[in-house]
mmCIF file of C-alpha atoms and ligand atoms in Angstrom:
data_model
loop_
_atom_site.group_PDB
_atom_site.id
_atom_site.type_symbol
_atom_site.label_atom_id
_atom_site.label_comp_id
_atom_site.label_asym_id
_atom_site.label_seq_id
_atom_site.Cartn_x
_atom_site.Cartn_y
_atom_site.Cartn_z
ATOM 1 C CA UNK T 554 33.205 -34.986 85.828
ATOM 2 C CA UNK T 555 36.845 -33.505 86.891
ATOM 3 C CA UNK T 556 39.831 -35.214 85.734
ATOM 4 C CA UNK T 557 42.577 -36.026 87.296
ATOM 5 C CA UNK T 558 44.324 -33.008 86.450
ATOM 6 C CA UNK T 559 41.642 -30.810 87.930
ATOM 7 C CA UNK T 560 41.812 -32.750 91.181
ATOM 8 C CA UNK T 561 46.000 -31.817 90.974
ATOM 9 C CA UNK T 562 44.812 -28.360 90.593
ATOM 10 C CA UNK T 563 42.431 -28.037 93.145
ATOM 11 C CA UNK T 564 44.912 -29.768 95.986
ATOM 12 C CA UNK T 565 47.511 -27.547 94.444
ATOM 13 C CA UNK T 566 45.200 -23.995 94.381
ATOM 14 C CA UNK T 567 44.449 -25.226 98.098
ATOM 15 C CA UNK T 568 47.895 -26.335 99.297
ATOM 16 C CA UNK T 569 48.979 -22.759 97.711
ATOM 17 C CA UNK T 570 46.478 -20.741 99.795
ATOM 18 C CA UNK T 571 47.737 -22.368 103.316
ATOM 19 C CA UNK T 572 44.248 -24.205 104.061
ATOM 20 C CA UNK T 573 43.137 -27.256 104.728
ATOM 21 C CA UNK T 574 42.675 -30.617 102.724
ATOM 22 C CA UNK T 575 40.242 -32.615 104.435
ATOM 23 C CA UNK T 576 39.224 -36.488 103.956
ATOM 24 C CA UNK T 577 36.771 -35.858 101.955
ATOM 25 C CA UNK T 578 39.000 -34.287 98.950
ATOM 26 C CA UNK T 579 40.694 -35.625 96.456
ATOM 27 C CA UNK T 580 44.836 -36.161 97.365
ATOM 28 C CA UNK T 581 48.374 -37.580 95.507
ATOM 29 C CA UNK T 582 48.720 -40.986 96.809
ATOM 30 C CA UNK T 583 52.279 -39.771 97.879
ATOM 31 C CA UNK T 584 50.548 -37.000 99.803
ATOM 32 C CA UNK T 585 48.360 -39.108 101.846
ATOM 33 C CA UNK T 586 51.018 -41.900 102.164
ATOM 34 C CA UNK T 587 53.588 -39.602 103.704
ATOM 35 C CA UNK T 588 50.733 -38.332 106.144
ATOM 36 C CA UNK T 589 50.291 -41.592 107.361
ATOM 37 C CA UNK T 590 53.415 -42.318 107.473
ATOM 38 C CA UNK T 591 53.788 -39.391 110.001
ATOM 39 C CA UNK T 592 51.217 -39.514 112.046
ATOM 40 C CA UNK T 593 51.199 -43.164 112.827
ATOM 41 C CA UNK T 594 54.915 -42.823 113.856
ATOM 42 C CA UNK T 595 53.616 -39.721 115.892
ATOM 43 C CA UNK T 596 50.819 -41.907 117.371
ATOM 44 C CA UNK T 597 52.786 -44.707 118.292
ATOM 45 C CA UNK T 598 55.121 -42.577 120.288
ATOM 46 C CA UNK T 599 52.899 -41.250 122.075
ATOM 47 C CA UNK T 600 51.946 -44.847 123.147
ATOM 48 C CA UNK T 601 55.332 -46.039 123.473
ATOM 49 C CA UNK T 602 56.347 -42.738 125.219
ATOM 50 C CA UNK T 603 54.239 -43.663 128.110
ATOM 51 C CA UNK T 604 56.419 -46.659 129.257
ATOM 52 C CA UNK T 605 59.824 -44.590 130.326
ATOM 53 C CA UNK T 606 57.741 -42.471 132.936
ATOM 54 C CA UNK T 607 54.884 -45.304 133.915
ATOM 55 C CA UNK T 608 58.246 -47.108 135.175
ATOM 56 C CA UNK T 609 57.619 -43.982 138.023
ATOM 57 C CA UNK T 610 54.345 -43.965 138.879
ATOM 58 C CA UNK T 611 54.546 -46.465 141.149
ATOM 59 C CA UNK T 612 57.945 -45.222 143.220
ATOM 60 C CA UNK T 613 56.536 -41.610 143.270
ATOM 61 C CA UNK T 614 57.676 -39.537 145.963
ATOM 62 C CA UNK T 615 54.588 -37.917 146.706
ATOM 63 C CA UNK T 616 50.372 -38.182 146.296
ATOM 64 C CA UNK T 617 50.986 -34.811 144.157
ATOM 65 C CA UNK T 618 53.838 -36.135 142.205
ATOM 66 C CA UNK T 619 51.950 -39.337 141.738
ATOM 67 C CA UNK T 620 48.688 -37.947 140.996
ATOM 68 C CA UNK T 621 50.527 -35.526 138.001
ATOM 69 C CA UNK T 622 52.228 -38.481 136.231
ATOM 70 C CA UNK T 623 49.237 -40.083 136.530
ATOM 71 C CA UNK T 624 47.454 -37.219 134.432
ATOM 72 C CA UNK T 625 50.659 -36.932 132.253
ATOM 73 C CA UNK T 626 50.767 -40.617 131.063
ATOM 74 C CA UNK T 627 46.695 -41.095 130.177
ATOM 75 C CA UNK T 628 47.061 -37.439 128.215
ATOM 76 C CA UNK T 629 49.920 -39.658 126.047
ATOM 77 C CA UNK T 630 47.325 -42.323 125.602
ATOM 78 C CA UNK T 631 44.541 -40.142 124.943
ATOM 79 C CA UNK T 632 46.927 -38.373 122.167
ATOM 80 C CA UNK T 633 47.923 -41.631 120.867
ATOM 81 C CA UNK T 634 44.409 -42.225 120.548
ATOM 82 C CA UNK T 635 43.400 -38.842 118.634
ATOM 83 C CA UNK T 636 46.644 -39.376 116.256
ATOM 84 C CA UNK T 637 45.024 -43.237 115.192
ATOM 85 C CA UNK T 638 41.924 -41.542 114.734
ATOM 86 C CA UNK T 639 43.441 -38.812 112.481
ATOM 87 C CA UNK T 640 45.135 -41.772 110.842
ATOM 88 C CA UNK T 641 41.929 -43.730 110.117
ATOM 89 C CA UNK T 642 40.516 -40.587 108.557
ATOM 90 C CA UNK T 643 42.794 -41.312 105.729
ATOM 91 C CA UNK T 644 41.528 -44.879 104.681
ATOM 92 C CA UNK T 645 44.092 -47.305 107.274
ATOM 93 C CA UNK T 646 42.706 -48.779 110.530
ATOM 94 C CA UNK T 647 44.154 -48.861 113.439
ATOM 95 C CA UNK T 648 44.805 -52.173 113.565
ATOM 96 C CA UNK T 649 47.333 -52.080 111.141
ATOM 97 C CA UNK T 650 48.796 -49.487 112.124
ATOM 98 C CA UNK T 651 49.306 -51.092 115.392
ATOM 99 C CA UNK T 652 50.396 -54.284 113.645
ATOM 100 C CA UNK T 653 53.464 -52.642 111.904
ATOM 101 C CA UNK T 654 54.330 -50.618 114.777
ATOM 102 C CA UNK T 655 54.254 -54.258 116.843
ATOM 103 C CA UNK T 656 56.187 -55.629 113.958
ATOM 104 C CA UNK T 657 58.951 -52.805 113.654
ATOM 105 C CA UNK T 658 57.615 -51.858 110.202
ATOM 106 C CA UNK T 659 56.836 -48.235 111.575
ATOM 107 C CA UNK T 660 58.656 -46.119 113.367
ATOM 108 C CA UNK T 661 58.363 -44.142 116.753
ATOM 109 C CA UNK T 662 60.635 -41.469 117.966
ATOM 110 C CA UNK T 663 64.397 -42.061 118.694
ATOM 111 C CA UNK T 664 63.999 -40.107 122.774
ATOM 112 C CA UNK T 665 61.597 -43.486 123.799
ATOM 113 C CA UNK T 666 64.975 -45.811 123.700
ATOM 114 C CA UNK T 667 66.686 -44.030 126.757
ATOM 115 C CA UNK T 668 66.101 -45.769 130.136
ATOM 116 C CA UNK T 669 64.795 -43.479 133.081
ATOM 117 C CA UNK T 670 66.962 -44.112 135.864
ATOM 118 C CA UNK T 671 65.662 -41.215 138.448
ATOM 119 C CA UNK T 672 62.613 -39.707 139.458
ATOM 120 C CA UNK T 673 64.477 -36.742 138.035
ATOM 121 C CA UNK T 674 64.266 -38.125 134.324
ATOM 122 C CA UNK T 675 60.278 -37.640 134.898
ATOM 123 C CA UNK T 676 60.613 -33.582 135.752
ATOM 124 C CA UNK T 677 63.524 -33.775 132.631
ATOM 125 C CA UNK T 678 61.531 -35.218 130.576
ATOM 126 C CA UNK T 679 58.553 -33.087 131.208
ATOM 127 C CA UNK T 680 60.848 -30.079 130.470
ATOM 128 C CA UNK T 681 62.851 -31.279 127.371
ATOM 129 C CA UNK T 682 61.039 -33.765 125.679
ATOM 130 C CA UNK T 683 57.730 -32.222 125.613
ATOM 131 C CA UNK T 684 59.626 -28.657 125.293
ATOM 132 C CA UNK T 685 61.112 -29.933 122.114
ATOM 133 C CA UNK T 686 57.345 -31.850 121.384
ATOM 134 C CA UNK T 687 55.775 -28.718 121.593
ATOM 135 C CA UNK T 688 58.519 -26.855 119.591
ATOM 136 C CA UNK T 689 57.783 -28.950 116.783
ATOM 137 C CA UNK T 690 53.972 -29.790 117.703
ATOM 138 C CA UNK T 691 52.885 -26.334 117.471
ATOM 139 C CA UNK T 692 53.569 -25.293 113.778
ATOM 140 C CA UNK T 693 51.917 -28.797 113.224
ATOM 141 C CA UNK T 694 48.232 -27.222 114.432
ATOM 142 C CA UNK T 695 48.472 -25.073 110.702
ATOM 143 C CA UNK T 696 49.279 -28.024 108.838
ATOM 144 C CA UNK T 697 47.662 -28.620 105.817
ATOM 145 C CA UNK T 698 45.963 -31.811 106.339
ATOM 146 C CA UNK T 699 42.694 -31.217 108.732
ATOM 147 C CA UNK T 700 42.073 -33.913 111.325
ATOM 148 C CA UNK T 701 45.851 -34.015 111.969
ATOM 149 C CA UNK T 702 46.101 -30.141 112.411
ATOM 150 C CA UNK T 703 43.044 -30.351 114.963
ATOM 151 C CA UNK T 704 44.294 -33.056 116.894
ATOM 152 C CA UNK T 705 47.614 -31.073 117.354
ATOM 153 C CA UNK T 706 45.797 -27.949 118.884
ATOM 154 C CA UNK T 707 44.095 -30.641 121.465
ATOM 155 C CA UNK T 708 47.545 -32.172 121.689
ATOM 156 C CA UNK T 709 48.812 -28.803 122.163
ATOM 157 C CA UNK T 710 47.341 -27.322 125.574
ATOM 158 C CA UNK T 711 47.659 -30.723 127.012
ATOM 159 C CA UNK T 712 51.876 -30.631 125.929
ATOM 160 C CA UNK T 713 51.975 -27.548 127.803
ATOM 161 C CA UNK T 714 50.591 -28.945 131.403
ATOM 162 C CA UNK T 715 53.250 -31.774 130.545
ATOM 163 C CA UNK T 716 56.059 -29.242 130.256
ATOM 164 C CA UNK T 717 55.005 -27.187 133.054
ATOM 165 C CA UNK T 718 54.909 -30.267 135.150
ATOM 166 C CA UNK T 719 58.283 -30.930 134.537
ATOM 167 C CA UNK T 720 60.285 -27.690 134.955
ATOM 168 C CA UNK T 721 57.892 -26.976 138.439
ATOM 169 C CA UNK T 722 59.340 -30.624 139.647
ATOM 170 C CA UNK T 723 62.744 -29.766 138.081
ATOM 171 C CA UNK T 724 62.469 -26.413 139.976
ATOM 172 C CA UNK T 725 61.939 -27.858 143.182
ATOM 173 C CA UNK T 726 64.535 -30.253 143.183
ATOM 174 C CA UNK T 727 67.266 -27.732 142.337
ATOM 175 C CA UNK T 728 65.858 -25.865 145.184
ATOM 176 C CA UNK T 729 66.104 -29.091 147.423
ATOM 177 C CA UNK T 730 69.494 -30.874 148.854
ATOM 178 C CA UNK T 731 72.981 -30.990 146.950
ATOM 179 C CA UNK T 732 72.140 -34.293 145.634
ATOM 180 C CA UNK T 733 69.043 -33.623 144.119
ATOM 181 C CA UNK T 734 71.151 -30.922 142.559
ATOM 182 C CA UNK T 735 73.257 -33.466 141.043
ATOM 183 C CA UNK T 736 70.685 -35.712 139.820
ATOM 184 C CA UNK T 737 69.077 -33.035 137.889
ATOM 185 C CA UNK T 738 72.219 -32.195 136.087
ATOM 186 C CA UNK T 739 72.754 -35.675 135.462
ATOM 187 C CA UNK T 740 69.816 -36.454 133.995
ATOM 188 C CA UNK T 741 69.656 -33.054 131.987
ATOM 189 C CA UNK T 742 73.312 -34.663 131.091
ATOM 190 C CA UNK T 743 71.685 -37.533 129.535
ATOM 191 C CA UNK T 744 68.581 -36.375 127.963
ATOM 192 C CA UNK T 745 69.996 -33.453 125.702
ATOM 193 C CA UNK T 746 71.323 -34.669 123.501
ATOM 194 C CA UNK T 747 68.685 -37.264 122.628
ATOM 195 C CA UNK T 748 66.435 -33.931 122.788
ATOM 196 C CA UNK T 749 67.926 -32.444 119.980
ATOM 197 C CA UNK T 750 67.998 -35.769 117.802
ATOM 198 C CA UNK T 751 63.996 -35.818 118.185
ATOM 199 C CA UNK T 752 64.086 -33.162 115.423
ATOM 200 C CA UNK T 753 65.256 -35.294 112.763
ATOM 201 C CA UNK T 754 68.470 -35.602 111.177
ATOM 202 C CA UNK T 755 70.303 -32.771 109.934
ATOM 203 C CA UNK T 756 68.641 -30.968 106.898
ATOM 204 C CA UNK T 757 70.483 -31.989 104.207
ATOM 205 C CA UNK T 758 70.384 -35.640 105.606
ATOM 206 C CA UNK T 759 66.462 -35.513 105.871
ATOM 207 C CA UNK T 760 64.735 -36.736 102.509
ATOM 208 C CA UNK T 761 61.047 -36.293 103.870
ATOM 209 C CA UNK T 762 61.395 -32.139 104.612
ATOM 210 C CA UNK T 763 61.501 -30.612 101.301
ATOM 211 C CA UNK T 764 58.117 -32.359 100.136
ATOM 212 C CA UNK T 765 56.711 -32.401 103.248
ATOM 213 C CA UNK T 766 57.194 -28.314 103.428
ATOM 214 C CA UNK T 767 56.180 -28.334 99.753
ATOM 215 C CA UNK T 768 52.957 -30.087 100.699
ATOM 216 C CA UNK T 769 52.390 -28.132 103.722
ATOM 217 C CA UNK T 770 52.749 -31.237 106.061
ATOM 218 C CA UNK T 771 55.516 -30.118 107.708
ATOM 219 C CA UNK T 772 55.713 -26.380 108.426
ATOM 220 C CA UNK T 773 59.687 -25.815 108.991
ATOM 221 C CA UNK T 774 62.674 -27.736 108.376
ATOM 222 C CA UNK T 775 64.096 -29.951 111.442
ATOM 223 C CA UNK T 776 67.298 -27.767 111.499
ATOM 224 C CA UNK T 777 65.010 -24.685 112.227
ATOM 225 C CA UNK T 778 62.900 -26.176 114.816
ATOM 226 C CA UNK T 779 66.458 -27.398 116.758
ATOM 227 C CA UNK T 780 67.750 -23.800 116.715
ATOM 228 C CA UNK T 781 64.378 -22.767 118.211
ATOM 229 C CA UNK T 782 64.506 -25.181 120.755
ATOM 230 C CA UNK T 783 67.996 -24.512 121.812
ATOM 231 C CA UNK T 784 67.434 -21.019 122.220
ATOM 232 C CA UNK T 785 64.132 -21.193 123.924
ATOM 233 C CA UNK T 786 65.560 -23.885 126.557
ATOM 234 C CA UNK T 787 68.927 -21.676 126.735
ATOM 235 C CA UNK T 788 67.512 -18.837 129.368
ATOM 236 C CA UNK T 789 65.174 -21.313 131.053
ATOM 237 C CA UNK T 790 68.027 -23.525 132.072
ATOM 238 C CA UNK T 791 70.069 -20.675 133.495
ATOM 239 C CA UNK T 792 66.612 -20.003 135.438
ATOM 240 C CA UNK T 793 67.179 -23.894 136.544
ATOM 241 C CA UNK T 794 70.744 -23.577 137.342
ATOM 242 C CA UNK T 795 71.741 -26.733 135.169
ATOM 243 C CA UNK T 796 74.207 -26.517 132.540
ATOM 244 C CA UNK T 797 73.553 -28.041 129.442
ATOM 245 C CA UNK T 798 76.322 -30.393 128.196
ATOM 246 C CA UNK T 799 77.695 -28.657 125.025
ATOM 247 C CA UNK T 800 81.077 -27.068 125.453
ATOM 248 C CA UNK T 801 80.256 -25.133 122.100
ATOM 249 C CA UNK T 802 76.900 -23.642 123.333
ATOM 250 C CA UNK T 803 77.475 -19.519 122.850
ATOM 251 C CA UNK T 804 75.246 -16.748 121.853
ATOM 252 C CA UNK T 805 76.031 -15.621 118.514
ATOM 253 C CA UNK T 806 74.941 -11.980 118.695
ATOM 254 C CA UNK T 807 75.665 -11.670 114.549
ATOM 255 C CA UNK T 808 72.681 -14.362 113.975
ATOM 256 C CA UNK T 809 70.402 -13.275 117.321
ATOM 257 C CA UNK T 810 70.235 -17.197 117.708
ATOM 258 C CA UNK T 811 72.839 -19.620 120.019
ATOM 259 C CA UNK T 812 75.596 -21.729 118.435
ATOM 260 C CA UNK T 813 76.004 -25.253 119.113
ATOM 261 C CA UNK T 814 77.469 -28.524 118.824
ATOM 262 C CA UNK T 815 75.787 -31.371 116.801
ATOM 263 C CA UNK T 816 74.229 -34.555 118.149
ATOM 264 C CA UNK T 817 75.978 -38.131 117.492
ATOM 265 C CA UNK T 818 74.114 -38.005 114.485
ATOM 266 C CA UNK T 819 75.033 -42.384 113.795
ATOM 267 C CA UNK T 820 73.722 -42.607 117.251
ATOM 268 C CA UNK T 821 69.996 -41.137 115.834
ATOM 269 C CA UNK T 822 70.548 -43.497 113.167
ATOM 270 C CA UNK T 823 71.233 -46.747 115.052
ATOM 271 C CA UNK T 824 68.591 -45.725 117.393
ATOM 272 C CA UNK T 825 66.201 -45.404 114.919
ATOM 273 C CA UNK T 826 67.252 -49.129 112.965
ATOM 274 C CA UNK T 827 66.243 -50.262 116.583
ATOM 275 C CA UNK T 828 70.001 -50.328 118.178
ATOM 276 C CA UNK T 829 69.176 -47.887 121.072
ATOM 277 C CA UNK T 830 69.251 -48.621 124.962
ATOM 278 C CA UNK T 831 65.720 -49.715 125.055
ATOM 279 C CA UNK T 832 64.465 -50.606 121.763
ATOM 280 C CA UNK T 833 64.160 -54.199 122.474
ATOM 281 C CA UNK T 834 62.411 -53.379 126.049
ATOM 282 C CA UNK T 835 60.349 -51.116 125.118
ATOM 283 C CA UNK T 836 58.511 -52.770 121.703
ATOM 284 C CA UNK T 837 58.332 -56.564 124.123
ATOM 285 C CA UNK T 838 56.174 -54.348 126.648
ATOM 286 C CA UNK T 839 54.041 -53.042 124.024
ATOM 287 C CA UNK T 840 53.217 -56.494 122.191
ATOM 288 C CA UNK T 841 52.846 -58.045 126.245
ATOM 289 C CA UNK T 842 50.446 -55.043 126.670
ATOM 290 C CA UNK T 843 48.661 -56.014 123.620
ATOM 291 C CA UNK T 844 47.915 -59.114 124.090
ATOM 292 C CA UNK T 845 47.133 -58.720 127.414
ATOM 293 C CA UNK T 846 44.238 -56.267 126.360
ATOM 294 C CA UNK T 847 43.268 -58.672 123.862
ATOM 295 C CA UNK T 848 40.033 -60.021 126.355
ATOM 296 C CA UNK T 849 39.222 -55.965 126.264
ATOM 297 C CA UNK T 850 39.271 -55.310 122.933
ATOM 298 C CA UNK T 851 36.952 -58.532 122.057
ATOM 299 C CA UNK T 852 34.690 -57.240 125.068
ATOM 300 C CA UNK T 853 33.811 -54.166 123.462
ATOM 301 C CA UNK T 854 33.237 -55.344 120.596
ATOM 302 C CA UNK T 855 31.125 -57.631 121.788
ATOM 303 C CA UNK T 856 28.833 -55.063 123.630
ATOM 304 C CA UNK T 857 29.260 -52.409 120.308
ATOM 305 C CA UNK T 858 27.757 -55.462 118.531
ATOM 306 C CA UNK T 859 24.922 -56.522 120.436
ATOM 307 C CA UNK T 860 21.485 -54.276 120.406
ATOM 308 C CA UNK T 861 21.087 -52.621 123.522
ATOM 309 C CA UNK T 862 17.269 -53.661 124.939
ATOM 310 C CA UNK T 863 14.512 -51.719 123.920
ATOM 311 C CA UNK T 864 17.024 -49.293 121.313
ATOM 312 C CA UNK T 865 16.453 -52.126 118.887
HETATM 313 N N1 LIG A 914 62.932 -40.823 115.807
HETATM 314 O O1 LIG A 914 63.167 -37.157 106.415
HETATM 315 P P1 LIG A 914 63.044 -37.090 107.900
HETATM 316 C C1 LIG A 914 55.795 -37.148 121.741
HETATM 317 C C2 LIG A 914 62.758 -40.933 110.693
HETATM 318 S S1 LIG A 914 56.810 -36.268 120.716
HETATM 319 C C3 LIG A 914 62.559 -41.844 114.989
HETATM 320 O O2 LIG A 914 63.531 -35.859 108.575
HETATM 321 P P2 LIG A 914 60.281 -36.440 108.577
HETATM 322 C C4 LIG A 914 55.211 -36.454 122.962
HETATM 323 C C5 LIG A 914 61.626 -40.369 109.844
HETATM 324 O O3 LIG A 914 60.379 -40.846 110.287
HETATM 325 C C6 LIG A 914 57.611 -37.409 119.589
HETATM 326 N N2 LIG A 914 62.525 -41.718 113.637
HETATM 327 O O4 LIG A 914 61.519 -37.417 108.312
HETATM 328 C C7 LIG A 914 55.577 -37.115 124.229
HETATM 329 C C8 LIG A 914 61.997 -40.841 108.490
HETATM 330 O O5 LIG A 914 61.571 -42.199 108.374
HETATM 331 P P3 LIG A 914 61.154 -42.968 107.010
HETATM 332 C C9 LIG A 914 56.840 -37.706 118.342
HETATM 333 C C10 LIG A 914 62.907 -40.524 113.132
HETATM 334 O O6 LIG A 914 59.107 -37.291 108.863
HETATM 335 C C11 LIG A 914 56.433 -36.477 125.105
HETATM 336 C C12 LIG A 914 63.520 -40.826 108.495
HETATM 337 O O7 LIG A 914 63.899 -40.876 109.861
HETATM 338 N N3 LIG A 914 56.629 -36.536 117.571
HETATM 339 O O8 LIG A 914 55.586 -38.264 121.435
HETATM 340 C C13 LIG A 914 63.304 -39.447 113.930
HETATM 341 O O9 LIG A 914 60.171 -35.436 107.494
HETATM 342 C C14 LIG A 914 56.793 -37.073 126.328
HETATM 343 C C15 LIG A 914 64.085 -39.584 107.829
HETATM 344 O O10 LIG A 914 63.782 -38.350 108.548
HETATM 345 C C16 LIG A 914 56.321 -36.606 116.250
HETATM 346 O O11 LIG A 914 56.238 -37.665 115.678
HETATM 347 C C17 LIG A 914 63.315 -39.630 115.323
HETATM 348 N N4 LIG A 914 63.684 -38.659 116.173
HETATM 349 O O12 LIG A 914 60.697 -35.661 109.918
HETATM 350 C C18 LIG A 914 55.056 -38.366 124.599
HETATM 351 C C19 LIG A 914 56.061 -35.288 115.568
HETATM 352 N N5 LIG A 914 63.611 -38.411 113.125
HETATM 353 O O13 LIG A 914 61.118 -41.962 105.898
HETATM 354 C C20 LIG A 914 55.422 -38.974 125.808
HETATM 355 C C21 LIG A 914 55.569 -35.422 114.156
HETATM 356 C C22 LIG A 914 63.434 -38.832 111.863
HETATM 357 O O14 LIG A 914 62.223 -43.986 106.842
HETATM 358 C C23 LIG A 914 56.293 -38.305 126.682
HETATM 359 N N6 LIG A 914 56.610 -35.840 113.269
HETATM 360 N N7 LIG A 914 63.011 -40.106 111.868
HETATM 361 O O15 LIG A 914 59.823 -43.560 107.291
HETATM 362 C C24 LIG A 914 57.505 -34.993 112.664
HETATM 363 O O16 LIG A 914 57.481 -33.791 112.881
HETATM 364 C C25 LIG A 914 58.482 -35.594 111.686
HETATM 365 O O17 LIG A 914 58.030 -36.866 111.309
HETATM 366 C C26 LIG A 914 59.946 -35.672 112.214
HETATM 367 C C27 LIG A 914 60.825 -36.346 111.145
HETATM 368 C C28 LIG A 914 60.495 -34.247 112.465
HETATM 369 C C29 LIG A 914 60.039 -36.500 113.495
#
């Protein structure tokens, strides 16, 4: 029979080698805690994320702009939905997880506290906030731990539609009337900075990366995954014709990477103890949403319970 130590060695021998623990193998207790602790923060935003852009779907301009949110807000659910499932592989159910996210015990991500206050938040959102998701989604489909790497590659392809989406809407407003010039660049105005603060705080401010990197959890460092952002949303804006709103944005030719300012970093932080715009909004929708589904949930378990006639 291994010992413990053996079971150390063998996460350690595979952790080393870049492949993949699965549920079946042995992990720390730190290493599967802080893997729950991500993804169930990663799956509740995804179901909290759908709320600032279902406030659209009904006050769509258009059958085809109606008929893409649509899409774009069941793909959160249905990624919500893979991320719990990930989650369960590691010994919690989903009904806990719900629980503390219902309770304010777990986290989602800081960008689902801003309001939407034009139908040009939904194109902005499309093009920043699932830009930035798939910036920091995408390393996530080689991390170490199995069911959540293969949900992100799922997660992935879909992202990509969402961001597409987005800059195509963003695209043809900018090519549209003065003001819909102007509420693009306002609502790029509002959403960058929040953009940037879905990263994570600054590096040396982040007490998860080191051994989540260590572990192969986390595949870079937030600060590395901002400067990729910014400069992959740099020439794509100036394709736009927004500005983005950082007097201190510059190419620095020396580094081959842009310079810019910082986020209101005690903003992220109140945001995140649940002082943000929405906070309050947004988690009273989800528990009115729950128990409104309650009758659903008890339905299918009713019918998963019973024997279907003649399968007996
Ligand atoms: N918001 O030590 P670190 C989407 C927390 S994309 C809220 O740096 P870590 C798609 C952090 O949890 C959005 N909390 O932590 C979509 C930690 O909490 P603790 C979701 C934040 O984990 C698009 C503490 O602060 N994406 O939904 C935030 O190493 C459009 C210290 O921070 C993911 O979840 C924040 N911004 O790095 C849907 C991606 N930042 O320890 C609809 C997976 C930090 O007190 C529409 N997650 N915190 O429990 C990750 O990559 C990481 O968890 C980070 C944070 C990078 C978010």
């Amino acid at each position: 029979m291994p010992g413990q130590a053996d079971h150390q060695a063998h996460f350690d021998e595979v952790i080393a080698r870049h492949d993949r623990i699965e549920p079946r193998d042995w992990m720390p207790d730190a290493y599967r805690r802080t893997l729950v602790r991500q993804i169930a923060q990663h799956a509740h935003s995804e179901i909290i994320g759908m709320q600032p852009e279902g406030n659209w779907i009904s006050r769509a301009p258009s059958l085809r702009r109606k008929a893409i949110l649509l899409a774009k807000v069941q793909d959160e659910a249905g990624h919500g939905l893979y991320l719990y499932s990930a989650a369960e592989t590691l010994g919690v159910s989903r009904d806990d997880l719900v629980a503390m996210l219902l309770s304010g015990k777990q986290k989602y991500s800081s960008i689902f506290n801003y309001p939407t206050l034009s139908y040009a938040d939904v194109g902005t959102i499309g093009w920043l906030v699932d830009g930035a998701a798939i910036c920091n989604q995408v390393p996530l489909c080689r991390t170490s731990y199995g069911p959540y790497g293969r949900a992100m590659i799922r997660i992935c392809k879909e992202e990509s539609f969402h961001q597409r989406q987005g800059y195509e809407l963003l695209m043809t407003m900018m090519r549209g009337t003065p003001e819909q010039r102007d509420m693009v660049q306002e609502s790029v105005n509002r959403f960058w900075w929040p953009s940037l603060m879905m990263f994570g705080p600054p590096d040396e401010s982040s007490p998860n990366t080191e051994r989540s990197m260590a572990w192969g959890i986390k595949r870079n460092s937030n600060d590395d995954l901002r400067q990729k952002f910014v400069d992959m949303t740099v020439p794509q804006a100036q394709a736009l014709g927004v500005s983005l709103p950082d007097p201190s944005l510059t190419w620095n030719a020396d580094r081959g990477q842009h310079d810019f300012g910082q986020p209101d970093w005690d903003e992220l932080f109140a945001v995140i103890r649940g002082d943000g715009p929405c906070n309050t909004q947004r988690l009273a929708h989800r528990r009115r949403a729950h128990e409104d589904g309650a009758w659903v949930r008890e339905a299918a378990s009713a019918f998963a319970a019973q024997e279907e006639p003649g399968h007996g």
